[in-house]
């Protein structure tokens, strides 16, 4: 059974810092991994989708990497801003199932 | 225009009642999903429909019954509500039949509180 964990559970940084969020999954047989952002009281917004054949994806100040063999992904946020404050969720789409398995999220606070 | 919309946004009701949550997507997607986010913030899939046909039905009590009148709508009906049903329910959609290669687009969520 696929399990997804995220470290740290919460993170507070001053504005301008570069930061890394970590995601681990137990079964490397995945189609893809996706990073989402969830703002308080709102739905999820997809940030980056990495297919199993890819190593990384970039969008603006965000860079996500995938090491399928070790069951790890990282989300790198450059030059963090207060507007980046949110909960970041990673989710893996397993080969054997037909659905995403989500991690518990990392709650990020960027202080002005 | 909202891509994936849900109604109501908030729902407070008594134990034992029957309630429905509606979801609509205007993206022209073929697949729609229902997720439950519990108090610990874990997000778990409940159902998936592709072109009005059920694809995924995770271990969910049969008090929960999804209904898809057309591929733009996936409603969730809950019978005999229990305290443990209190959660945030998210609807989502994707273009492909399984979401394996597609980004999923989420609605804003429906916050259900059962008293």
mmCIF file with all atom_site columns, C-alpha atoms in Angstrom:
data_model
loop_
_atom_site.group_PDB
_atom_site.id
_atom_site.type_symbol
_atom_site.label_atom_id
_atom_site.label_alt_id
_atom_site.label_comp_id
_atom_site.label_asym_id
_atom_site.label_entity_id
_atom_site.label_seq_id
_atom_site.pdbx_PDB_ins_code
_atom_site.Cartn_x
_atom_site.Cartn_y
_atom_site.Cartn_z
_atom_site.occupancy
_atom_site.B_iso_or_equiv
_atom_site.pdbx_formal_charge
_atom_site.auth_seq_id
_atom_site.auth_comp_id
_atom_site.auth_asym_id
_atom_site.auth_atom_id
_atom_site.pdbx_PDB_model_num
ATOM 1   C CA . UNK A 1 1   ? 0.000   0.000  0.000   1.00 0.00 ? 1   UNK A CA 1
ATOM 2   C CA . UNK A 1 2   ? 1.378   3.369  -1.044  1.00 0.00 ? 2   UNK A CA 1
ATOM 3   C CA . UNK A 1 3   ? 2.087   5.804  1.771   1.00 0.00 ? 3   UNK A CA 1
ATOM 4   C CA . UNK A 1 4   ? 3.218   9.396  1.376   1.00 0.00 ? 4   UNK A CA 1
ATOM 5   C CA . UNK A 1 5   ? 4.925   11.446 4.063   1.00 0.00 ? 5   UNK A CA 1
ATOM 6   C CA . UNK A 1 6   ? 6.077   15.046 4.083   1.00 0.00 ? 6   UNK A CA 1
ATOM 7   C CA . UNK A 1 7   ? 8.748   16.738 6.141   1.00 0.00 ? 7   UNK A CA 1
ATOM 8   C CA . UNK A 1 8   ? 8.615   19.146 7.825   1.00 0.00 ? 8   UNK A CA 1
ATOM 9   C CA . UNK A 1 9   ? 5.005   19.326 8.958   1.00 0.00 ? 9   UNK A CA 1
ATOM 10  C CA . UNK A 1 10  ? 5.349   23.071 9.388   1.00 0.00 ? 10  UNK A CA 1
ATOM 11  C CA . UNK A 1 11  ? 7.937   25.648 8.432   1.00 0.00 ? 11  UNK A CA 1
ATOM 12  C CA . UNK A 1 12  ? 8.304   29.338 9.220   1.00 0.00 ? 12  UNK A CA 1
ATOM 13  C CA . UNK A 1 13  ? 10.908  31.420 7.366   1.00 0.00 ? 13  UNK A CA 1
ATOM 14  C CA . UNK A 1 14  ? 11.671  35.112 6.841   1.00 0.00 ? 14  UNK A CA 1
ATOM 15  C CA . UNK A 1 15  ? 10.888  36.620 3.482   1.00 0.00 ? 15  UNK A CA 1
ATOM 16  C CA . UNK A 1 16  ? 13.550  36.150 0.835   1.00 0.00 ? 16  UNK A CA 1
ATOM 17  C CA . UNK A 1 17  ? 14.860  32.788 1.980   1.00 0.00 ? 17  UNK A CA 1
ATOM 18  C CA . UNK A 1 18  ? 15.204  29.812 -0.321  1.00 0.00 ? 18  UNK A CA 1
ATOM 19  C CA . UNK A 1 19  ? 13.558  26.705 1.082   1.00 0.00 ? 19  UNK A CA 1
ATOM 20  C CA . UNK A 1 20  ? 13.053  23.021 0.409   1.00 0.00 ? 20  UNK A CA 1
ATOM 21  C CA . UNK A 1 21  ? 10.016  20.891 1.146   1.00 0.00 ? 21  UNK A CA 1
ATOM 22  C CA . UNK A 1 22  ? 10.392  17.130 1.192   1.00 0.00 ? 22  UNK A CA 1
ATOM 23  C CA . UNK A 1 23  ? 8.077   14.334 0.119   1.00 0.00 ? 23  UNK A CA 1
ATOM 24  C CA . UNK A 1 24  ? 8.674   10.580 0.462   1.00 0.00 ? 24  UNK A CA 1
ATOM 25  C CA . UNK A 1 25  ? 6.660   7.665  -0.889  1.00 0.00 ? 25  UNK A CA 1
ATOM 26  C CA . UNK A 1 26  ? 6.974   3.976  -0.110  1.00 0.00 ? 26  UNK A CA 1
ATOM 27  C CA . UNK A 1 27  ? 6.289   2.389  -3.506  1.00 0.00 ? 27  UNK A CA 1
ATOM 28  C CA . UNK A 1 28  ? 8.349   3.596  -6.462  1.00 0.00 ? 28  UNK A CA 1
ATOM 29  C CA . UNK A 1 29  ? 5.858   2.216  -9.012  1.00 0.00 ? 29  UNK A CA 1
ATOM 30  C CA . UNK A 1 30  ? 4.227   5.529  -9.837  1.00 0.00 ? 30  UNK A CA 1
ATOM 31  C CA . UNK A 1 31  ? 2.935   7.228  -12.972 1.00 0.00 ? 31  UNK A CA 1
ATOM 32  C CA . UNK A 1 32  ? 3.615   10.722 -11.713 1.00 0.00 ? 32  UNK A CA 1
ATOM 33  C CA . UNK A 1 33  ? 3.964   12.982 -8.715  1.00 0.00 ? 33  UNK A CA 1
ATOM 34  C CA . UNK A 1 34  ? 2.188   16.265 -8.317  1.00 0.00 ? 34  UNK A CA 1
ATOM 35  C CA . UNK A 1 35  ? 2.716   19.191 -5.954  1.00 0.00 ? 35  UNK A CA 1
ATOM 36  C CA . UNK A 1 36  ? -0.323  21.195 -4.869  1.00 0.00 ? 36  UNK A CA 1
ATOM 37  C CA . UNK A 1 37  ? -0.862  24.340 -2.875  1.00 0.00 ? 37  UNK A CA 1
ATOM 38  C CA . UNK A 1 38  ? -3.814  24.719 -0.511  1.00 0.00 ? 38  UNK A CA 1
ATOM 39  C CA . UNK A 1 39  ? -4.732  28.109 0.904   1.00 0.00 ? 39  UNK A CA 1
ATOM 40  C CA . UNK A 1 40  ? -6.756  28.226 4.151   1.00 0.00 ? 40  UNK A CA 1
ATOM 41  C CA . UNK A 1 41  ? -10.408 27.535 3.504   1.00 0.00 ? 41  UNK A CA 1
ATOM 42  C CA . UNK A 1 42  ? -9.849  26.965 -0.187  1.00 0.00 ? 42  UNK A CA 1
ATOM 43  C CA . UNK A 1 43  ? -9.301  24.160 -2.649  1.00 0.00 ? 43  UNK A CA 1
ATOM 44  C CA . UNK A 1 44  ? -6.074  22.814 -4.067  1.00 0.00 ? 44  UNK A CA 1
ATOM 45  C CA . UNK A 1 45  ? -4.122  24.409 -6.872  1.00 0.00 ? 45  UNK A CA 1
ATOM 46  C CA . UNK A 1 46  ? -1.780  22.291 -8.935  1.00 0.00 ? 46  UNK A CA 1
ATOM 47  C CA . UNK A 1 47  ? 1.777   23.662 -8.991  1.00 0.00 ? 47  UNK A CA 1
ATOM 48  C CA . UNK A 1 48  ? 3.912   21.111 -10.786 1.00 0.00 ? 48  UNK A CA 1
ATOM 49  C CA . UNK A 1 49  ? 3.354   17.673 -12.314 1.00 0.00 ? 49  UNK A CA 1
ATOM 50  C CA . UNK A 1 50  ? 6.358   15.384 -12.809 1.00 0.00 ? 50  UNK A CA 1
ATOM 51  C CA . UNK A 1 51  ? 5.916   12.277 -14.917 1.00 0.00 ? 51  UNK A CA 1
ATOM 52  C CA . UNK A 1 52  ? 7.715   9.132  -13.770 1.00 0.00 ? 52  UNK A CA 1
ATOM 53  C CA . UNK A 1 53  ? 10.195  9.447  -16.648 1.00 0.00 ? 53  UNK A CA 1
ATOM 54  C CA . UNK A 1 54  ? 11.159  12.993 -15.688 1.00 0.00 ? 54  UNK A CA 1
ATOM 55  C CA . UNK A 1 55  ? 13.659  14.181 -13.103 1.00 0.00 ? 55  UNK A CA 1
ATOM 56  C CA . UNK A 1 56  ? 12.397  17.703 -12.506 1.00 0.00 ? 56  UNK A CA 1
ATOM 57  C CA . UNK A 1 57  ? 9.960   20.422 -13.462 1.00 0.00 ? 57  UNK A CA 1
ATOM 58  C CA . UNK A 1 58  ? 10.249  24.173 -13.075 1.00 0.00 ? 58  UNK A CA 1
ATOM 59  C CA . UNK A 1 59  ? 7.685   26.934 -12.938 1.00 0.00 ? 59  UNK A CA 1
ATOM 60  C CA . UNK A 1 60  ? 8.838   30.422 -12.030 1.00 0.00 ? 60  UNK A CA 1
ATOM 61  C CA . UNK A 1 61  ? 10.414  30.343 -8.589  1.00 0.00 ? 61  UNK A CA 1
ATOM 62  C CA . UNK A 1 62  ? 9.385   26.728 -8.046  1.00 0.00 ? 62  UNK A CA 1
ATOM 63  C CA . UNK A 1 63  ? 11.452  23.672 -8.913  1.00 0.00 ? 63  UNK A CA 1
ATOM 64  C CA . UNK A 1 64  ? 10.356  20.121 -8.169  1.00 0.00 ? 64  UNK A CA 1
ATOM 65  C CA . UNK A 1 65  ? 12.631  17.120 -8.457  1.00 0.00 ? 65  UNK A CA 1
ATOM 66  C CA . UNK A 1 66  ? 11.801  13.435 -8.503  1.00 0.00 ? 66  UNK A CA 1
ATOM 67  C CA . UNK A 1 67  ? 14.016  10.482 -7.558  1.00 0.00 ? 67  UNK A CA 1
ATOM 68  C CA . UNK A 1 68  ? 11.692  7.579  -8.163  1.00 0.00 ? 68  UNK A CA 1
ATOM 69  C CA . UNK A 1 69  ? 14.131  4.862  -7.143  1.00 0.00 ? 69  UNK A CA 1
ATOM 70  C CA . UNK A 1 70  ? 14.603  6.329  -3.691  1.00 0.00 ? 70  UNK A CA 1
ATOM 71  C CA . UNK A 1 71  ? 10.970  7.361  -3.356  1.00 0.00 ? 71  UNK A CA 1
ATOM 72  C CA . UNK A 1 72  ? 11.654  11.051 -2.877  1.00 0.00 ? 72  UNK A CA 1
ATOM 73  C CA . UNK A 1 73  ? 10.656  14.395 -4.258  1.00 0.00 ? 73  UNK A CA 1
ATOM 74  C CA . UNK A 1 74  ? 11.613  17.901 -3.230  1.00 0.00 ? 74  UNK A CA 1
ATOM 75  C CA . UNK A 1 75  ? 9.934   21.218 -3.896  1.00 0.00 ? 75  UNK A CA 1
ATOM 76  C CA . UNK A 1 76  ? 12.377  24.101 -3.967  1.00 0.00 ? 76  UNK A CA 1
ATOM 77  C CA . UNK A 1 77  ? 11.005  27.622 -3.533  1.00 0.00 ? 77  UNK A CA 1
ATOM 78  C CA . UNK A 1 78  ? 13.408  30.425 -4.368  1.00 0.00 ? 78  UNK A CA 1
ATOM 79  C CA . UNK A 1 79  ? 13.255  33.891 -2.825  1.00 0.00 ? 79  UNK A CA 1
ATOM 80  C CA . UNK A 1 80  ? 10.183  33.146 -0.733  1.00 0.00 ? 80  UNK A CA 1
ATOM 81  C CA . UNK A 1 81  ? 7.442   35.770 -0.390  1.00 0.00 ? 81  UNK A CA 1
ATOM 82  C CA . UNK A 1 82  ? 4.626   36.213 2.154   1.00 0.00 ? 82  UNK A CA 1
ATOM 83  C CA . UNK A 1 83  ? 2.207   35.256 -0.614  1.00 0.00 ? 83  UNK A CA 1
ATOM 84  C CA . UNK A 1 84  ? 3.794   31.797 -0.672  1.00 0.00 ? 84  UNK A CA 1
ATOM 85  C CA . UNK A 1 85  ? 2.298   31.088 2.763   1.00 0.00 ? 85  UNK A CA 1
ATOM 86  C CA . UNK A 1 86  ? 0.039   28.069 2.364   1.00 0.00 ? 86  UNK A CA 1
ATOM 87  C CA . UNK A 1 87  ? -0.015  24.303 2.866   1.00 0.00 ? 87  UNK A CA 1
ATOM 88  C CA . UNK A 1 88  ? 1.903   22.357 0.236   1.00 0.00 ? 88  UNK A CA 1
ATOM 89  C CA . UNK A 1 89  ? 0.755   18.840 -0.564  1.00 0.00 ? 89  UNK A CA 1
ATOM 90  C CA . UNK A 1 90  ? 2.471   16.230 -2.654  1.00 0.00 ? 90  UNK A CA 1
ATOM 91  C CA . UNK A 1 91  ? 0.542   13.382 -4.243  1.00 0.00 ? 91  UNK A CA 1
ATOM 92  C CA . UNK A 1 92  ? 1.641   10.302 -6.169  1.00 0.00 ? 92  UNK A CA 1
ATOM 93  C CA . UNK A 1 93  ? -0.365  8.524  -8.820  1.00 0.00 ? 93  UNK A CA 1
ATOM 94  C CA . UNK A 1 94  ? 0.315   4.822  -8.342  1.00 0.00 ? 94  UNK A CA 1
ATOM 95  C CA . UNK A 1 95  ? 0.736   2.387  -11.211 1.00 0.00 ? 95  UNK A CA 1
ATOM 96  C CA . UNK A 1 96  ? -1.553  -0.218 -9.710  1.00 0.00 ? 96  UNK A CA 1
ATOM 97  C CA . UNK A 1 97  ? -4.344  2.082  -8.668  1.00 0.00 ? 97  UNK A CA 1
ATOM 98  C CA . UNK A 1 98  ? -6.225  4.779  -10.474 1.00 0.00 ? 98  UNK A CA 1
ATOM 99  C CA . UNK A 1 99  ? -6.009  7.566  -7.981  1.00 0.00 ? 99  UNK A CA 1
ATOM 100 C CA . UNK A 1 100 ? -3.707  9.957  -6.223  1.00 0.00 ? 100 UNK A CA 1
ATOM 101 C CA . UNK A 1 101 ? -2.373  9.212  -2.753  1.00 0.00 ? 101 UNK A CA 1
ATOM 102 C CA . UNK A 1 102 ? -1.759  12.443 -0.871  1.00 0.00 ? 102 UNK A CA 1
ATOM 103 C CA . UNK A 1 103 ? 0.743   13.344 1.807   1.00 0.00 ? 103 UNK A CA 1
ATOM 104 C CA . UNK A 1 104 ? -0.340  15.231 4.941   1.00 0.00 ? 104 UNK A CA 1
ATOM 105 C CA . UNK A 1 105 ? 1.172   18.496 3.719   1.00 0.00 ? 105 UNK A CA 1
ATOM 106 C CA . UNK A 1 106 ? 3.720   21.026 4.918   1.00 0.00 ? 106 UNK A CA 1
ATOM 107 C CA . UNK A 1 107 ? 2.315   24.249 6.333   1.00 0.00 ? 107 UNK A CA 1
ATOM 108 C CA . UNK A 1 108 ? 4.551   27.122 5.232   1.00 0.00 ? 108 UNK A CA 1
ATOM 109 C CA . UNK A 1 109 ? 4.577   30.605 6.746   1.00 0.00 ? 109 UNK A CA 1
ATOM 110 C CA . UNK A 1 110 ? 6.732   33.272 5.129   1.00 0.00 ? 110 UNK A CA 1
ATOM 111 C CA . UNK A 1 111 ? 7.141   36.237 7.438   1.00 0.00 ? 111 UNK A CA 1
ATOM 112 C CA . UNK A 1 112 ? 7.475   39.766 6.035   1.00 0.00 ? 112 UNK A CA 1
ATOM 113 C CA . UNK B 2 1   ? -15.477 31.934 -14.409 1.00 0.00 ? 1   UNK B CA 1
ATOM 114 C CA . UNK B 2 2   ? -14.925 29.222 -11.809 1.00 0.00 ? 2   UNK B CA 1
ATOM 115 C CA . UNK B 2 3   ? -13.580 26.046 -13.395 1.00 0.00 ? 3   UNK B CA 1
ATOM 116 C CA . UNK B 2 4   ? -14.820 23.614 -10.727 1.00 0.00 ? 4   UNK B CA 1
ATOM 117 C CA . UNK B 2 5   ? -17.600 24.816 -8.473  1.00 0.00 ? 5   UNK B CA 1
ATOM 118 C CA . UNK B 2 6   ? -19.268 23.202 -5.477  1.00 0.00 ? 6   UNK B CA 1
ATOM 119 C CA . UNK B 2 7   ? -22.421 24.004 -3.558  1.00 0.00 ? 7   UNK B CA 1
ATOM 120 C CA . UNK B 2 8   ? -22.960 24.561 -0.767  1.00 0.00 ? 8   UNK B CA 1
ATOM 121 C CA . UNK B 2 9   ? -19.706 25.960 0.597   1.00 0.00 ? 9   UNK B CA 1
ATOM 122 C CA . UNK B 2 10  ? -20.759 25.230 4.171   1.00 0.00 ? 10  UNK B CA 1
ATOM 123 C CA . UNK B 2 11  ? -23.207 22.638 5.428   1.00 0.00 ? 11  UNK B CA 1
ATOM 124 C CA . UNK B 2 12  ? -24.210 22.198 9.063   1.00 0.00 ? 12  UNK B CA 1
ATOM 125 C CA . UNK B 2 13  ? -26.755 19.504 9.784   1.00 0.00 ? 13  UNK B CA 1
ATOM 126 C CA . UNK B 2 14  ? -28.010 17.061 12.396  1.00 0.00 ? 14  UNK B CA 1
ATOM 127 C CA . UNK B 2 15  ? -27.023 13.419 12.693  1.00 0.00 ? 15  UNK B CA 1
ATOM 128 C CA . UNK B 2 16  ? -29.331 11.140 10.747  1.00 0.00 ? 16  UNK B CA 1
ATOM 129 C CA . UNK B 2 17  ? -30.205 13.662 8.052   1.00 0.00 ? 17  UNK B CA 1
ATOM 130 C CA . UNK B 2 18  ? -29.723 13.131 4.316   1.00 0.00 ? 18  UNK B CA 1
ATOM 131 C CA . UNK B 2 19  ? -27.836 15.788 2.368   1.00 0.00 ? 19  UNK B CA 1
ATOM 132 C CA . UNK B 2 20  ? -26.392 16.382 -1.089  1.00 0.00 ? 20  UNK B CA 1
ATOM 133 C CA . UNK B 2 21  ? -23.362 18.270 -2.329  1.00 0.00 ? 21  UNK B CA 1
ATOM 134 C CA . UNK B 2 22  ? -23.263 19.410 -5.940  1.00 0.00 ? 22  UNK B CA 1
ATOM 135 C CA . UNK B 2 23  ? -20.257 19.776 -8.214  1.00 0.00 ? 23  UNK B CA 1
ATOM 136 C CA . UNK B 2 24  ? -19.977 21.226 -11.690 1.00 0.00 ? 24  UNK B CA 1
ATOM 137 C CA . UNK B 2 25  ? -16.992 21.706 -13.985 1.00 0.00 ? 25  UNK B CA 1
ATOM 138 C CA . UNK B 2 26  ? -16.930 23.900 -17.071 1.00 0.00 ? 26  UNK B CA 1
ATOM 139 C CA . UNK B 2 27  ? -13.573 22.669 -18.358 1.00 0.00 ? 27  UNK B CA 1
ATOM 140 C CA . UNK B 2 28  ? -14.965 20.042 -20.688 1.00 0.00 ? 28  UNK B CA 1
ATOM 141 C CA . UNK B 2 29  ? -13.161 17.327 -18.731 1.00 0.00 ? 29  UNK B CA 1
ATOM 142 C CA . UNK B 2 30  ? -14.142 13.682 -18.972 1.00 0.00 ? 30  UNK B CA 1
ATOM 143 C CA . UNK B 2 31  ? -13.317 12.635 -15.412 1.00 0.00 ? 31  UNK B CA 1
ATOM 144 C CA . UNK B 2 32  ? -14.549 13.899 -12.060 1.00 0.00 ? 32  UNK B CA 1
ATOM 145 C CA . UNK B 2 33  ? -13.620 12.936 -8.515  1.00 0.00 ? 33  UNK B CA 1
ATOM 146 C CA . UNK B 2 34  ? -14.763 13.278 -4.931  1.00 0.00 ? 34  UNK B CA 1
ATOM 147 C CA . UNK B 2 35  ? -12.175 13.540 -2.143  1.00 0.00 ? 35  UNK B CA 1
ATOM 148 C CA . UNK B 2 36  ? -12.582 13.730 1.630   1.00 0.00 ? 36  UNK B CA 1
ATOM 149 C CA . UNK B 2 37  ? -10.185 15.760 3.775   1.00 0.00 ? 37  UNK B CA 1
ATOM 150 C CA . UNK B 2 38  ? -10.468 14.798 7.419   1.00 0.00 ? 38  UNK B CA 1
ATOM 151 C CA . UNK B 2 39  ? -9.577  16.756 10.545  1.00 0.00 ? 39  UNK B CA 1
ATOM 152 C CA . UNK B 2 40  ? -5.952  15.661 10.260  1.00 0.00 ? 40  UNK B CA 1
ATOM 153 C CA . UNK B 2 41  ? -5.876  17.192 6.781   1.00 0.00 ? 41  UNK B CA 1
ATOM 154 C CA . UNK B 2 42  ? -5.352  13.891 4.976   1.00 0.00 ? 42  UNK B CA 1
ATOM 155 C CA . UNK B 2 43  ? -6.940  13.987 1.548   1.00 0.00 ? 43  UNK B CA 1
ATOM 156 C CA . UNK B 2 44  ? -8.356  10.653 0.337   1.00 0.00 ? 44  UNK B CA 1
ATOM 157 C CA . UNK B 2 45  ? -10.187 9.779  -2.829  1.00 0.00 ? 45  UNK B CA 1
ATOM 158 C CA . UNK B 2 46  ? -13.732 8.494  -2.533  1.00 0.00 ? 46  UNK B CA 1
ATOM 159 C CA . UNK B 2 47  ? -15.057 8.166  -6.083  1.00 0.00 ? 47  UNK B CA 1
ATOM 160 C CA . UNK B 2 48  ? -14.052 8.761  -9.677  1.00 0.00 ? 48  UNK B CA 1
ATOM 161 C CA . UNK B 2 49  ? -16.357 8.990  -12.694 1.00 0.00 ? 49  UNK B CA 1
ATOM 162 C CA . UNK B 2 50  ? -15.359 8.997  -16.352 1.00 0.00 ? 50  UNK B CA 1
ATOM 163 C CA . UNK B 2 51  ? -18.033 10.031 -18.841 1.00 0.00 ? 51  UNK B CA 1
ATOM 164 C CA . UNK B 2 52  ? -20.746 9.343  -16.276 1.00 0.00 ? 52  UNK B CA 1
ATOM 165 C CA . UNK B 2 53  ? -19.405 5.870  -15.451 1.00 0.00 ? 53  UNK B CA 1
ATOM 166 C CA . UNK B 2 54  ? -17.988 4.885  -12.062 1.00 0.00 ? 54  UNK B CA 1
ATOM 167 C CA . UNK B 2 55  ? -14.262 4.055  -12.220 1.00 0.00 ? 55  UNK B CA 1
ATOM 168 C CA . UNK B 2 56  ? -13.058 4.227  -8.644  1.00 0.00 ? 56  UNK B CA 1
ATOM 169 C CA . UNK B 2 57  ? -15.051 3.399  -5.571  1.00 0.00 ? 57  UNK B CA 1
ATOM 170 C CA . UNK B 2 58  ? -12.768 3.303  -2.600  1.00 0.00 ? 58  UNK B CA 1
ATOM 171 C CA . UNK B 2 59  ? -13.833 1.805  0.687   1.00 0.00 ? 59  UNK B CA 1
ATOM 172 C CA . UNK B 2 60  ? -16.595 4.223  1.450   1.00 0.00 ? 60  UNK B CA 1
ATOM 173 C CA . UNK B 2 61  ? -19.804 3.439  3.385   1.00 0.00 ? 61  UNK B CA 1
ATOM 174 C CA . UNK B 2 62  ? -22.720 2.787  1.070   1.00 0.00 ? 62  UNK B CA 1
ATOM 175 C CA . UNK B 2 63  ? -24.469 5.738  2.714   1.00 0.00 ? 63  UNK B CA 1
ATOM 176 C CA . UNK B 2 64  ? -22.434 7.771  0.209   1.00 0.00 ? 64  UNK B CA 1
ATOM 177 C CA . UNK B 2 65  ? -23.817 7.620  -3.311  1.00 0.00 ? 65  UNK B CA 1
ATOM 178 C CA . UNK B 2 66  ? -22.366 9.637  -6.189  1.00 0.00 ? 66  UNK B CA 1
ATOM 179 C CA . UNK B 2 67  ? -24.588 10.593 -9.090  1.00 0.00 ? 67  UNK B CA 1
ATOM 180 C CA . UNK B 2 68  ? -23.442 11.886 -12.454 1.00 0.00 ? 68  UNK B CA 1
ATOM 181 C CA . UNK B 2 69  ? -26.316 13.207 -14.601 1.00 0.00 ? 69  UNK B CA 1
ATOM 182 C CA . UNK B 2 70  ? -23.833 14.276 -17.268 1.00 0.00 ? 70  UNK B CA 1
ATOM 183 C CA . UNK B 2 71  ? -20.064 14.481 -17.539 1.00 0.00 ? 71  UNK B CA 1
ATOM 184 C CA . UNK B 2 72  ? -20.014 18.082 -16.291 1.00 0.00 ? 72  UNK B CA 1
ATOM 185 C CA . UNK B 2 73  ? -21.693 17.219 -12.999 1.00 0.00 ? 73  UNK B CA 1
ATOM 186 C CA . UNK B 2 74  ? -20.901 14.833 -10.172 1.00 0.00 ? 74  UNK B CA 1
ATOM 187 C CA . UNK B 2 75  ? -23.101 15.130 -7.115  1.00 0.00 ? 75  UNK B CA 1
ATOM 188 C CA . UNK B 2 76  ? -22.571 13.416 -3.779  1.00 0.00 ? 76  UNK B CA 1
ATOM 189 C CA . UNK B 2 77  ? -25.550 12.263 -1.759  1.00 0.00 ? 77  UNK B CA 1
ATOM 190 C CA . UNK B 2 78  ? -25.065 11.191 1.841   1.00 0.00 ? 78  UNK B CA 1
ATOM 191 C CA . UNK B 2 79  ? -27.730 9.270  3.753   1.00 0.00 ? 79  UNK B CA 1
ATOM 192 C CA . UNK B 2 80  ? -28.071 9.000  7.524   1.00 0.00 ? 80  UNK B CA 1
ATOM 193 C CA . UNK B 2 81  ? -25.251 11.397 8.312   1.00 0.00 ? 81  UNK B CA 1
ATOM 194 C CA . UNK B 2 82  ? -22.931 10.471 11.181  1.00 0.00 ? 82  UNK B CA 1
ATOM 195 C CA . UNK B 2 83  ? -20.598 12.576 13.321  1.00 0.00 ? 83  UNK B CA 1
ATOM 196 C CA . UNK B 2 84  ? -17.578 11.024 11.574  1.00 0.00 ? 84  UNK B CA 1
ATOM 197 C CA . UNK B 2 85  ? -18.761 12.361 8.242   1.00 0.00 ? 85  UNK B CA 1
ATOM 198 C CA . UNK B 2 86  ? -17.722 15.847 9.326   1.00 0.00 ? 86  UNK B CA 1
ATOM 199 C CA . UNK B 2 87  ? -14.933 16.865 6.967   1.00 0.00 ? 87  UNK B CA 1
ATOM 200 C CA . UNK B 2 88  ? -14.173 18.963 3.944   1.00 0.00 ? 88  UNK B CA 1
ATOM 201 C CA . UNK B 2 89  ? -15.291 17.358 0.682   1.00 0.00 ? 89  UNK B CA 1
ATOM 202 C CA . UNK B 2 90  ? -13.493 18.346 -2.502  1.00 0.00 ? 90  UNK B CA 1
ATOM 203 C CA . UNK B 2 91  ? -14.615 17.780 -6.044  1.00 0.00 ? 91  UNK B CA 1
ATOM 204 C CA . UNK B 2 92  ? -12.005 17.653 -8.815  1.00 0.00 ? 92  UNK B CA 1
ATOM 205 C CA . UNK B 2 93  ? -11.807 17.022 -12.537 1.00 0.00 ? 93  UNK B CA 1
ATOM 206 C CA . UNK B 2 94  ? -9.225  16.015 -15.123 1.00 0.00 ? 94  UNK B CA 1
ATOM 207 C CA . UNK B 2 95  ? -9.236  15.586 -18.877 1.00 0.00 ? 95  UNK B CA 1
ATOM 208 C CA . UNK B 2 96  ? -8.073  11.972 -19.024 1.00 0.00 ? 96  UNK B CA 1
ATOM 209 C CA . UNK B 2 97  ? -9.857  8.866  -17.809 1.00 0.00 ? 97  UNK B CA 1
ATOM 210 C CA . UNK B 2 98  ? -7.567  8.216  -14.895 1.00 0.00 ? 98  UNK B CA 1
ATOM 211 C CA . UNK B 2 99  ? -5.716  11.414 -14.171 1.00 0.00 ? 99  UNK B CA 1
ATOM 212 C CA . UNK B 2 100 ? -2.447  9.552  -14.584 1.00 0.00 ? 100 UNK B CA 1
ATOM 213 C CA . UNK B 2 101 ? -1.021  12.052 -17.013 1.00 0.00 ? 101 UNK B CA 1
ATOM 214 C CA . UNK B 2 102 ? -3.300  14.932 -16.288 1.00 0.00 ? 102 UNK B CA 1
ATOM 215 C CA . UNK B 2 103 ? -3.443  17.747 -13.815 1.00 0.00 ? 103 UNK B CA 1
ATOM 216 C CA . UNK B 2 104 ? -6.459  17.601 -11.566 1.00 0.00 ? 104 UNK B CA 1
ATOM 217 C CA . UNK B 2 105 ? -8.391  20.794 -10.961 1.00 0.00 ? 105 UNK B CA 1
ATOM 218 C CA . UNK B 2 106 ? -10.041 21.118 -7.579  1.00 0.00 ? 106 UNK B CA 1
ATOM 219 C CA . UNK B 2 107 ? -13.153 22.896 -6.406  1.00 0.00 ? 107 UNK B CA 1
ATOM 220 C CA . UNK B 2 108 ? -13.124 25.140 -3.319  1.00 0.00 ? 108 UNK B CA 1
ATOM 221 C CA . UNK B 2 109 ? -14.462 22.440 -1.023  1.00 0.00 ? 109 UNK B CA 1
ATOM 222 C CA . UNK B 2 110 ? -17.638 21.930 1.003   1.00 0.00 ? 110 UNK B CA 1
ATOM 223 C CA . UNK B 2 111 ? -17.211 22.074 4.759   1.00 0.00 ? 111 UNK B CA 1
ATOM 224 C CA . UNK B 2 112 ? -19.637 19.611 6.316   1.00 0.00 ? 112 UNK B CA 1
ATOM 225 C CA . UNK B 2 113 ? -20.301 19.661 10.045  1.00 0.00 ? 113 UNK B CA 1
ATOM 226 C CA . UNK B 2 114 ? -22.575 17.019 11.518  1.00 0.00 ? 114 UNK B CA 1
ATOM 227 C CA . UNK B 2 115 ? -23.948 17.818 14.974  1.00 0.00 ? 115 UNK B CA 1
#
